[in-house]
Short mmCIF file of C-alpha atoms and ligand atoms in Angstrom, two decimals:
data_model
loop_
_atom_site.label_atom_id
_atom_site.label_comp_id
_atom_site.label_asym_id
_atom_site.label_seq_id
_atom_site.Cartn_x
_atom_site.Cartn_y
_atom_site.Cartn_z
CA UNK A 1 -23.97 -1.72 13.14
CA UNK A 2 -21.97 1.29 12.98
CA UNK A 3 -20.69 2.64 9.56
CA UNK A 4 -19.15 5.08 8.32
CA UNK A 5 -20.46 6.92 5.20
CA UNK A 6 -20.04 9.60 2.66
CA UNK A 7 -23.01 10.51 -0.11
CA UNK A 8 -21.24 13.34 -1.70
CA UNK A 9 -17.44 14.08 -2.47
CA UNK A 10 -15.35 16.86 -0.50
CA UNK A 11 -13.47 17.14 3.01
CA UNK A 12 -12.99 14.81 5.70
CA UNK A 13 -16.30 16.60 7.12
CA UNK A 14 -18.39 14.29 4.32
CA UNK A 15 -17.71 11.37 6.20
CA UNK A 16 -20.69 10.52 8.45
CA UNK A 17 -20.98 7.99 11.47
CA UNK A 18 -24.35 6.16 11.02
CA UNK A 19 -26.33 2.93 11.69
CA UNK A 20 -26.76 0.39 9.23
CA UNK A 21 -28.67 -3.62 9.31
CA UNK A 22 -25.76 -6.12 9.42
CA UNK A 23 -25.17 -6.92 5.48
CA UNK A 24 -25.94 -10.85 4.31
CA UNK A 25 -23.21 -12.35 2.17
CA UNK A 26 -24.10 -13.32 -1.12
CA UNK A 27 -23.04 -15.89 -3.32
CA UNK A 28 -19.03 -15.97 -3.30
CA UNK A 29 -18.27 -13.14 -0.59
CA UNK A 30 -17.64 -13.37 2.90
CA UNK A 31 -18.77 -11.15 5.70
CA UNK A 32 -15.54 -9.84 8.31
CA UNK A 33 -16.17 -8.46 11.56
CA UNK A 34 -13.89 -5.51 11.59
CA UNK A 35 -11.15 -5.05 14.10
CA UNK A 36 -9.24 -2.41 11.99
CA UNK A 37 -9.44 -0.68 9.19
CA UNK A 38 -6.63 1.02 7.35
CA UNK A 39 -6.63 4.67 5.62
CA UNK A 40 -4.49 5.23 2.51
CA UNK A 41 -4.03 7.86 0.34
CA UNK A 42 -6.40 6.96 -2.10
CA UNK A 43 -9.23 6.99 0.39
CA UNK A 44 -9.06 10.95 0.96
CA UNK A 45 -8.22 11.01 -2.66
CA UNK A 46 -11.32 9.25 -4.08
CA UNK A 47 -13.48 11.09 -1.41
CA UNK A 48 -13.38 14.31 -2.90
CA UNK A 49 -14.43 12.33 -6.38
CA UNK A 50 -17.89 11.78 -6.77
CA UNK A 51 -19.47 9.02 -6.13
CA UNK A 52 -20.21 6.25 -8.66
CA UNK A 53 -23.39 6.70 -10.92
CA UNK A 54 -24.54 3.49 -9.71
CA UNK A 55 -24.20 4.61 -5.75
CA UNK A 56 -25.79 6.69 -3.62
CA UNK A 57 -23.31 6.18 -0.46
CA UNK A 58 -20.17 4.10 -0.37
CA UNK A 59 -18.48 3.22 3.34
CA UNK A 60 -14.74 4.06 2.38
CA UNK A 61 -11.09 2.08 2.95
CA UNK A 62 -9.97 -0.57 0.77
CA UNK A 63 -7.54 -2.11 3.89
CA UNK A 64 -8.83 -3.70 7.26
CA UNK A 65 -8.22 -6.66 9.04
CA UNK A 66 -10.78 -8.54 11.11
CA UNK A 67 -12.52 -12.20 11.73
CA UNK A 68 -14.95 -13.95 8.97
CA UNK A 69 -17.78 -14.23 10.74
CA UNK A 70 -20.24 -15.68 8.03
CA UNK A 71 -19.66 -16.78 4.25
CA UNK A 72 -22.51 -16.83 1.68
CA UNK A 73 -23.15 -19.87 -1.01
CA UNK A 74 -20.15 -20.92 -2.67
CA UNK A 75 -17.90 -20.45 -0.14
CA UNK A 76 -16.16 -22.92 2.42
CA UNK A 77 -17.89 -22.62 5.71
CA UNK A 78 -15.07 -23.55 7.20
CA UNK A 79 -13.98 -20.07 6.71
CA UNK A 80 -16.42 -18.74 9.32
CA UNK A 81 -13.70 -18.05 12.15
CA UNK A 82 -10.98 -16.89 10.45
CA UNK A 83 -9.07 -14.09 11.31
CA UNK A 84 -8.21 -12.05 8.02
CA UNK A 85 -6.73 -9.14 6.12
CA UNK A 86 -9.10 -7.71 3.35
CA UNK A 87 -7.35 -5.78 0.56
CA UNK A 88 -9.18 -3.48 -2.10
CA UNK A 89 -12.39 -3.82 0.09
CA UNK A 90 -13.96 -0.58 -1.68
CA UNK A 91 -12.82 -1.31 -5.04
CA UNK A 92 -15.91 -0.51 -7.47
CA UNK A 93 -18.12 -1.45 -4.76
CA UNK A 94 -20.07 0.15 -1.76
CA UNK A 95 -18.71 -1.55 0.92
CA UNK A 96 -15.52 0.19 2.52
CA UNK A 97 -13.98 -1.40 5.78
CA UNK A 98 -14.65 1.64 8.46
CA UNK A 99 -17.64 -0.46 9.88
CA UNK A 100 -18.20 -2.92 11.69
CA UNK A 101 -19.32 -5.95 9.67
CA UNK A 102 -18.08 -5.69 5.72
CA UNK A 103 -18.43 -7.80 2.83
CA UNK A 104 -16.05 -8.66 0.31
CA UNK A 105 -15.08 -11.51 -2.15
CA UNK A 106 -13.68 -14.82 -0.73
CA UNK A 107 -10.40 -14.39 -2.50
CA UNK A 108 -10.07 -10.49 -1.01
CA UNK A 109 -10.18 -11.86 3.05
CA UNK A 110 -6.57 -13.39 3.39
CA UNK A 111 -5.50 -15.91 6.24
CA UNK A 112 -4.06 -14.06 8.82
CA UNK A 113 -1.76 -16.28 11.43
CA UNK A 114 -1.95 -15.90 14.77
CA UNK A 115 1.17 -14.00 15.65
CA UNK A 116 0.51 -11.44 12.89
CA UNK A 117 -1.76 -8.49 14.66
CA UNK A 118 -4.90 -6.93 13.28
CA UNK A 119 -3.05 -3.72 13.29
CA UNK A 120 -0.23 -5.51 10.69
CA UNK A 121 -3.02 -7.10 8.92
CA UNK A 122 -5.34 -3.91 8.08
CA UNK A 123 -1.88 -2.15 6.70
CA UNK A 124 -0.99 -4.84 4.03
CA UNK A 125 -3.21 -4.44 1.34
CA UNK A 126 -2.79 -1.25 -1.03
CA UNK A 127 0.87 -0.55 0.39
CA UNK A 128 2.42 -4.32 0.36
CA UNK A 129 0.54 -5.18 -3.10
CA UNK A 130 1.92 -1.87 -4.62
CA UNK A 131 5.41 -2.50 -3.39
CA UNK A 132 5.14 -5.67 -4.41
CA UNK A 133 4.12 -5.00 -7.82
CA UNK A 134 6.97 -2.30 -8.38
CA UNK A 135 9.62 -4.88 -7.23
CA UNK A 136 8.89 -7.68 -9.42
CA UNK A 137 8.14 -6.38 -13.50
CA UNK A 138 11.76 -5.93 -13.10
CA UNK A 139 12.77 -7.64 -17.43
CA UNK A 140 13.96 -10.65 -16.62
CA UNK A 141 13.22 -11.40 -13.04
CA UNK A 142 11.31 -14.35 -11.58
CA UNK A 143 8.54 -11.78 -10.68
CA UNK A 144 8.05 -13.23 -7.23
CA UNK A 145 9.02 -11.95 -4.00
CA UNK A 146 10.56 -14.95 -1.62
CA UNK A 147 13.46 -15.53 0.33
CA UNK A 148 16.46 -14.84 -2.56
CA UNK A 149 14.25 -14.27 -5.47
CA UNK A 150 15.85 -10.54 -5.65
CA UNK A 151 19.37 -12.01 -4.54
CA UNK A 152 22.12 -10.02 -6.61
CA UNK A 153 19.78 -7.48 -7.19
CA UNK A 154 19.69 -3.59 -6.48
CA UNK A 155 16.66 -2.05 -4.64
CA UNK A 156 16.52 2.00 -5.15
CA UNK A 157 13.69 2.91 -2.83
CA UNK A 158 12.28 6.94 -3.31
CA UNK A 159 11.09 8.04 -0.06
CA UNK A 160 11.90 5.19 2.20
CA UNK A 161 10.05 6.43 5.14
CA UNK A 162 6.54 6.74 3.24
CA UNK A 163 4.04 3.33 3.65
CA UNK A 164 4.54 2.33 0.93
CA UNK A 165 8.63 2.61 0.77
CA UNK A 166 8.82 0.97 3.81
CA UNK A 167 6.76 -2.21 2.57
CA UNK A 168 9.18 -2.45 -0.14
CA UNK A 169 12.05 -2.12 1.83
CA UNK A 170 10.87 -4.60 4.23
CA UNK A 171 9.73 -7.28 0.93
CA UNK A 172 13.20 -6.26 -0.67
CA UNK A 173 14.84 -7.25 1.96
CA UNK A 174 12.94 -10.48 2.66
CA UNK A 175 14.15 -11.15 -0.75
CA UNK A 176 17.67 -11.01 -0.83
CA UNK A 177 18.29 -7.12 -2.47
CA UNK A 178 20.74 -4.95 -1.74
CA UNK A 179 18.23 -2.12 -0.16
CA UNK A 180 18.93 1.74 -0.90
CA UNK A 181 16.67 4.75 0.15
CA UNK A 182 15.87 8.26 -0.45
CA UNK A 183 14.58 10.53 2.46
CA UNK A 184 14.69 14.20 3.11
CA UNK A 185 15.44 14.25 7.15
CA UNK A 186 17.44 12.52 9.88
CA UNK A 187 14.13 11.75 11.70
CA UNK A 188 13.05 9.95 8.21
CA UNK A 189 16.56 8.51 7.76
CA UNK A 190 16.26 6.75 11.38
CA UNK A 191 12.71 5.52 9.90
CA UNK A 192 14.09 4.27 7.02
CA UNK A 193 17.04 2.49 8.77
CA UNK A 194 14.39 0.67 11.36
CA UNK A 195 12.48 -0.63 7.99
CA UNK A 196 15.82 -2.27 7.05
CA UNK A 197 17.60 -0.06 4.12
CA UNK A 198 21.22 -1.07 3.80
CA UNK A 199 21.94 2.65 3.25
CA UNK A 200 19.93 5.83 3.72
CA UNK A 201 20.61 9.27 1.49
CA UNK A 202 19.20 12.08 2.32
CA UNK A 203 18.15 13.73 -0.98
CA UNK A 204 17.98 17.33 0.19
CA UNK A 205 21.39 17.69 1.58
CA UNK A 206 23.62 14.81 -0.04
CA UNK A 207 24.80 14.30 -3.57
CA UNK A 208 21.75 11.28 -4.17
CA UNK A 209 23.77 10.24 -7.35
CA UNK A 210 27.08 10.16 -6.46
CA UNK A 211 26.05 8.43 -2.68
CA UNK A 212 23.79 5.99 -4.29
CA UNK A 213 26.69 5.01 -6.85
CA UNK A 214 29.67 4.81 -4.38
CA UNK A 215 27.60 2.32 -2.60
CA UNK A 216 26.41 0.38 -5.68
CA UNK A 217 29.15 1.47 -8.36
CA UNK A 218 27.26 -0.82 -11.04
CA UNK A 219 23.99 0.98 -10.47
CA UNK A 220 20.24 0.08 -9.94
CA UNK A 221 18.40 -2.03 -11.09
CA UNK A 222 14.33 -1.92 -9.73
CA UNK A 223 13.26 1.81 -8.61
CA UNK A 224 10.29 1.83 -6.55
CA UNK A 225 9.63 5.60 -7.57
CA UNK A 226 7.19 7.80 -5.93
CA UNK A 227 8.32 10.86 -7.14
CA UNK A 228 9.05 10.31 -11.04
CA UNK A 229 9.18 13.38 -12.32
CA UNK A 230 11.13 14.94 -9.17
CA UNK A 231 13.62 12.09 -9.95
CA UNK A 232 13.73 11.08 -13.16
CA UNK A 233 17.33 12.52 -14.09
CA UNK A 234 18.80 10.55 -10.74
CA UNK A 235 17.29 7.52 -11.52
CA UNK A 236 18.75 7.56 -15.05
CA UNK A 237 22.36 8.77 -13.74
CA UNK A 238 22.35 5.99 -11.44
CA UNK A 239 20.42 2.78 -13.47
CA UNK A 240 22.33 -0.33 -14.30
CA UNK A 241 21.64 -2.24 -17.51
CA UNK A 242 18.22 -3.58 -17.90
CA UNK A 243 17.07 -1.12 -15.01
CA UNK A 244 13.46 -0.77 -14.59
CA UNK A 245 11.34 2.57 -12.81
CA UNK A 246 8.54 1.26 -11.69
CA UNK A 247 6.43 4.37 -10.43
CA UNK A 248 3.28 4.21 -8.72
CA UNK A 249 2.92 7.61 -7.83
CA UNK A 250 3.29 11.55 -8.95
CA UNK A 251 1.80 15.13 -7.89
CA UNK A 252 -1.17 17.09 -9.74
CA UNK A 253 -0.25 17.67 -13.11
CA UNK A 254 3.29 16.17 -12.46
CA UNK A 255 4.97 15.67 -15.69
CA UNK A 256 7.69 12.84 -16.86
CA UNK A 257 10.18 14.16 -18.63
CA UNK A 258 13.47 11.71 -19.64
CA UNK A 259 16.76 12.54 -20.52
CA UNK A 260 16.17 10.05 -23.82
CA UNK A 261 19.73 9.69 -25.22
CA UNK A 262 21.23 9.37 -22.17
CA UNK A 263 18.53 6.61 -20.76
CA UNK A 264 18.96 4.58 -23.83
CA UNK A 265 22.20 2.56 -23.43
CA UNK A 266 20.83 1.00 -20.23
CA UNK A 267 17.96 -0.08 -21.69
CA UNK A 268 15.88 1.41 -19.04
CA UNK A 269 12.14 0.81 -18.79
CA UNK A 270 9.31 3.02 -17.58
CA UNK A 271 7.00 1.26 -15.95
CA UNK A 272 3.80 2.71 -14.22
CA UNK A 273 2.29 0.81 -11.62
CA UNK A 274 -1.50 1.09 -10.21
CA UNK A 275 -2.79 -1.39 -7.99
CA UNK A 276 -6.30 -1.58 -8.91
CA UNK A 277 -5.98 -2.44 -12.41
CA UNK A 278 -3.00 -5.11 -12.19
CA UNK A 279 -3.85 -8.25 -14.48
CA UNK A 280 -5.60 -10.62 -12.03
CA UNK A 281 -2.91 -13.22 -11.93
CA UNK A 282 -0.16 -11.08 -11.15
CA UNK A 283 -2.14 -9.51 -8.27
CA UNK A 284 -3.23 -12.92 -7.48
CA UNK A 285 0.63 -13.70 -6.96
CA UNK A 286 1.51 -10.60 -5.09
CA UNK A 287 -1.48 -11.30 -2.34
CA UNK A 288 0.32 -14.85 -2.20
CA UNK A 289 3.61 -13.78 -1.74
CA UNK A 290 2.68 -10.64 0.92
CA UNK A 291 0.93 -13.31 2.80
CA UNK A 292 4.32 -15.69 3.03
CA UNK A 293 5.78 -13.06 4.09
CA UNK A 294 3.84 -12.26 6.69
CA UNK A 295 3.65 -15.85 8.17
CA UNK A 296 7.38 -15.36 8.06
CA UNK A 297 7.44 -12.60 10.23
CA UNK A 298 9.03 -10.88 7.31
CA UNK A 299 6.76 -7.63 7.28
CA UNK A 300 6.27 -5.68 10.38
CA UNK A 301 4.75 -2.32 11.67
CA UNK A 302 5.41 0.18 14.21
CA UNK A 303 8.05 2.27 15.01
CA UNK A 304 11.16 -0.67 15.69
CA UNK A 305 9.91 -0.99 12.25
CA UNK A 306 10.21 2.12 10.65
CA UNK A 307 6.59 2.45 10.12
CA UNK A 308 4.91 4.52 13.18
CA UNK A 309 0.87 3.52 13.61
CA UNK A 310 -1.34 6.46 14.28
CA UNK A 311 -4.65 5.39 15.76
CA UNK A 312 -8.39 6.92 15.82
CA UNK A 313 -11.52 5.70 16.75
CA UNK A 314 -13.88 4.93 14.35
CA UNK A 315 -15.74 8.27 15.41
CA UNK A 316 -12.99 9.90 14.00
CA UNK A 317 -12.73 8.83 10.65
CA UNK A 318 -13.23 12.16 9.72
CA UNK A 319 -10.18 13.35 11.47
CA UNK A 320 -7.75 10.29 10.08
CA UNK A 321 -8.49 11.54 7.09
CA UNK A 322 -7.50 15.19 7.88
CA UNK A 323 -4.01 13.77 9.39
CA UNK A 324 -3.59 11.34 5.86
CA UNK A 325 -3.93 14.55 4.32
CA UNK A 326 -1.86 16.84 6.05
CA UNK A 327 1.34 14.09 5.77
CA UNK A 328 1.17 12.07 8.66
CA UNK A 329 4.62 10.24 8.93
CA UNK A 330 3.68 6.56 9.33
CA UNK A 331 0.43 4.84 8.95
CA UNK A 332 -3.02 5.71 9.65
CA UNK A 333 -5.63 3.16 11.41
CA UNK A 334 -8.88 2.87 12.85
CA UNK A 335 -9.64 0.70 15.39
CA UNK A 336 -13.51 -0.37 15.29
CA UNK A 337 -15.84 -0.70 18.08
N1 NAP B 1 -0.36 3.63 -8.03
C1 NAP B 1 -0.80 2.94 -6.99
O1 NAP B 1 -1.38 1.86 -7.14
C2 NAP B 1 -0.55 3.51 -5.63
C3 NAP B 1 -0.57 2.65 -4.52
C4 NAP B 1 -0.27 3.17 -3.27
C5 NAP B 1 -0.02 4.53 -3.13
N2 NAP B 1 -0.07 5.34 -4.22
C6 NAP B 1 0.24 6.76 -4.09
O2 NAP B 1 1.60 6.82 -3.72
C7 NAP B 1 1.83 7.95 -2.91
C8 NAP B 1 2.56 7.52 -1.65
O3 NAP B 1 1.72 6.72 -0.85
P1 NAP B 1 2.16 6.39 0.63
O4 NAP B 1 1.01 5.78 1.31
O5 NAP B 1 3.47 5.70 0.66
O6 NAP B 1 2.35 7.90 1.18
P2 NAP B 1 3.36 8.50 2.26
O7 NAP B 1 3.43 7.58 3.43
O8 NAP B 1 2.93 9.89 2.48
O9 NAP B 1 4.78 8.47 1.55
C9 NAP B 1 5.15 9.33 0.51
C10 NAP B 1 6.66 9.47 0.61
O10 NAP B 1 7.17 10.02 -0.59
C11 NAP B 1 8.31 10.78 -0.22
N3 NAP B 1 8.72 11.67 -1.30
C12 NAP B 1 8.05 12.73 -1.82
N4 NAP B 1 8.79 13.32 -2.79
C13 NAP B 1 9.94 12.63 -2.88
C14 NAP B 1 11.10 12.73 -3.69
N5 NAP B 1 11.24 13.69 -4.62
N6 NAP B 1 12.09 11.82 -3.53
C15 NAP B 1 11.98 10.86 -2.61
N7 NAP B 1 10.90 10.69 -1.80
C16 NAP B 1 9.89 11.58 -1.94
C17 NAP B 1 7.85 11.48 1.05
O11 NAP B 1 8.90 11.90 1.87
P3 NAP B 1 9.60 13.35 1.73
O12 NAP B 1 8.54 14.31 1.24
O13 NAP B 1 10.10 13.68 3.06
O14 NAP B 1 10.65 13.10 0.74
C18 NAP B 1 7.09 10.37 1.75
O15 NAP B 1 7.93 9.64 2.62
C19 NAP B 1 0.47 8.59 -2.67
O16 NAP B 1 0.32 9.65 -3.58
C20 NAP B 1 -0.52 7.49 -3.01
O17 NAP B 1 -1.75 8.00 -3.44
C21 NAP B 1 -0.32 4.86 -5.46
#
């Protein structure tokens, strides 16, 4: 089969097309036959790590989608035949989704309906999980995303035309919020209002604060932040109550500096957010709940959804990568042979 591989960290140009044997499934996993394979951040982040001590190549991408096309012991053969979406594929292990055949735990391929594509299915995983983490350790809340679970609730969303902004747009919606976004262009904005935001600032040449509170005078209550320290004195000016900042993401060296005294009479919370290392259950809830929404028709890609696909071979790994890298606007897939 054909893999992709890298034995060394560095540039996209460690990435290496080669032939491997089909793998065997052991006891608990199940083997996918890839149709797609999606490339987040992380991926051209980790590959210029090096590699675990304990291997000497790892096939990269923790996101595909594809069809189970054997299960080893301890699984339910009835599985073989299913189409899936496979989150966190790469996770502490060697086997990445940019090949053709990859293995993975049974609970990591998720049942992917018919009218869902592959190209929906292989862009769920790290972006949808994340989003759906940030929106739900709101204090209080019923820490599920459904149909009204975040009714009465304020969504801030900080970059709104990134992947992962527009998953939690699209999942805020789904679940009732009142939906607000940051972007820094009218080509963003129009992304942003395709993904579903009731209202779209533009940070660089609007007042953020003062637009984001005459549209929600009693502030906000979950921040799905991917720029804390950029935004840290906003998202204070403009917190309710019992506001949470859940922030997944932040630059090289990016620091997080509060205004304290004026943070503390909302009683607003800090909270970072990294997918890998969510407790089990709560992850466990947040595959759940991304998959209901997907058999709802709730989450969507392309364009009409705010969330342009960008396509490469699996030949090109290398140059998916590059594009990831340099900012691509939208998401980044490969299809596979
Ligand atoms: N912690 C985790 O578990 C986790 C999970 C997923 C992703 N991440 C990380 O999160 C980051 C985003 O991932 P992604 O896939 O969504 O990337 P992306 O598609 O490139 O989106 C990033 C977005 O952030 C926006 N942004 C940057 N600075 C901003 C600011 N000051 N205010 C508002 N928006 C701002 C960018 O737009 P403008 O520059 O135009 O504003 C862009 O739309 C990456 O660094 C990734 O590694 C972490």
């Amino acid at each position: 089969m054909k893999s992709v591989i890298r034995t060394a960290a560095g540039g996209p140009e460690v990435l290496k097309l080669v032939e491997r044997p089909v793998p065997e499934p052991g006891p608990g996993e199940v083997r996918g036959r890839m149709h797609v394979s999606g490339v987040n951040p992380t991926d051209w982040r980790s590959r210029r790590r090096p590699l675990p001590s304990e291997m000497s190549e790892q096939v990269p991408h923790q996101d595909g989608a594809g069809v189970i096309d054997a299960v080893g012991p301890q699984v339910d053969p009835a599985r073989a035949g299913q189409r899936v979406w496979i989150w966190e594929a790469a996770w502490e292990r060697p086997w990445g989704t940019a090949q053709q055949y990859t293995l993975v735990p049974d609970q990591q391929a998720v049942a992917l309906p018919d009218h869902a594509p592959f190209e929906l299915g292989a862009a769920l995983g790290i972006p949808a999980l994340t989003a759906h983490r940030a929106l739900t350790v709101h204090d209080g809340g019923p820490g599920r995303i459904a149909p009204g679970t975040l009714g009465g609730t304020t969504v801030l969303v900080a970059g709104g035309a990134g992947v992962v902004g527009n998953a939690a747009i699209q999942l805020a919606r789904w679940a009732g919020a009142r939906v607000i976004t940051t972007v820094s262009s009218p080509a963003k904005a129009a992304l942003a209002h395709a993904a579903g935001a009731h209202r779209v600032v533009d940070y660089r040449t609007q007042d953020a604060a003062a637009e984001i509170l005459a549209f929600a005078p009693e502030g906000v209550d979950i921040f799905v932040e991917v720029a804390p320290g950029a935004n840290a004195a906003l998202d204070v000016a403009v917190a309710a109550r019992g506001a949470v900042v859940a922030y997944y993401s932040g630059g090289e060296g990016e620091q997080l500096s509060v205004p304290v005294l004026s943070s503390l009479p909302a009683n607003l919370r800090w909270q970072s957010v990294f997918i890998y290392t969510v407790r089990p259950a709560a992850k466990q809830q947040a595959v759940c709940d991304v998959a209901a929404a997907v058999s709802a028709g709730a989450l969507r890609v392309g364009e009409e959804a705010g969330l342009p696909l960008h396509r490469f071979p699996l030949e090109r790994t290398a140059d998916a990568h590059a594009a990831l890298e340099q900012g691509v606007v939208g998401k980044v897939l490969l299809d596979i042979p």
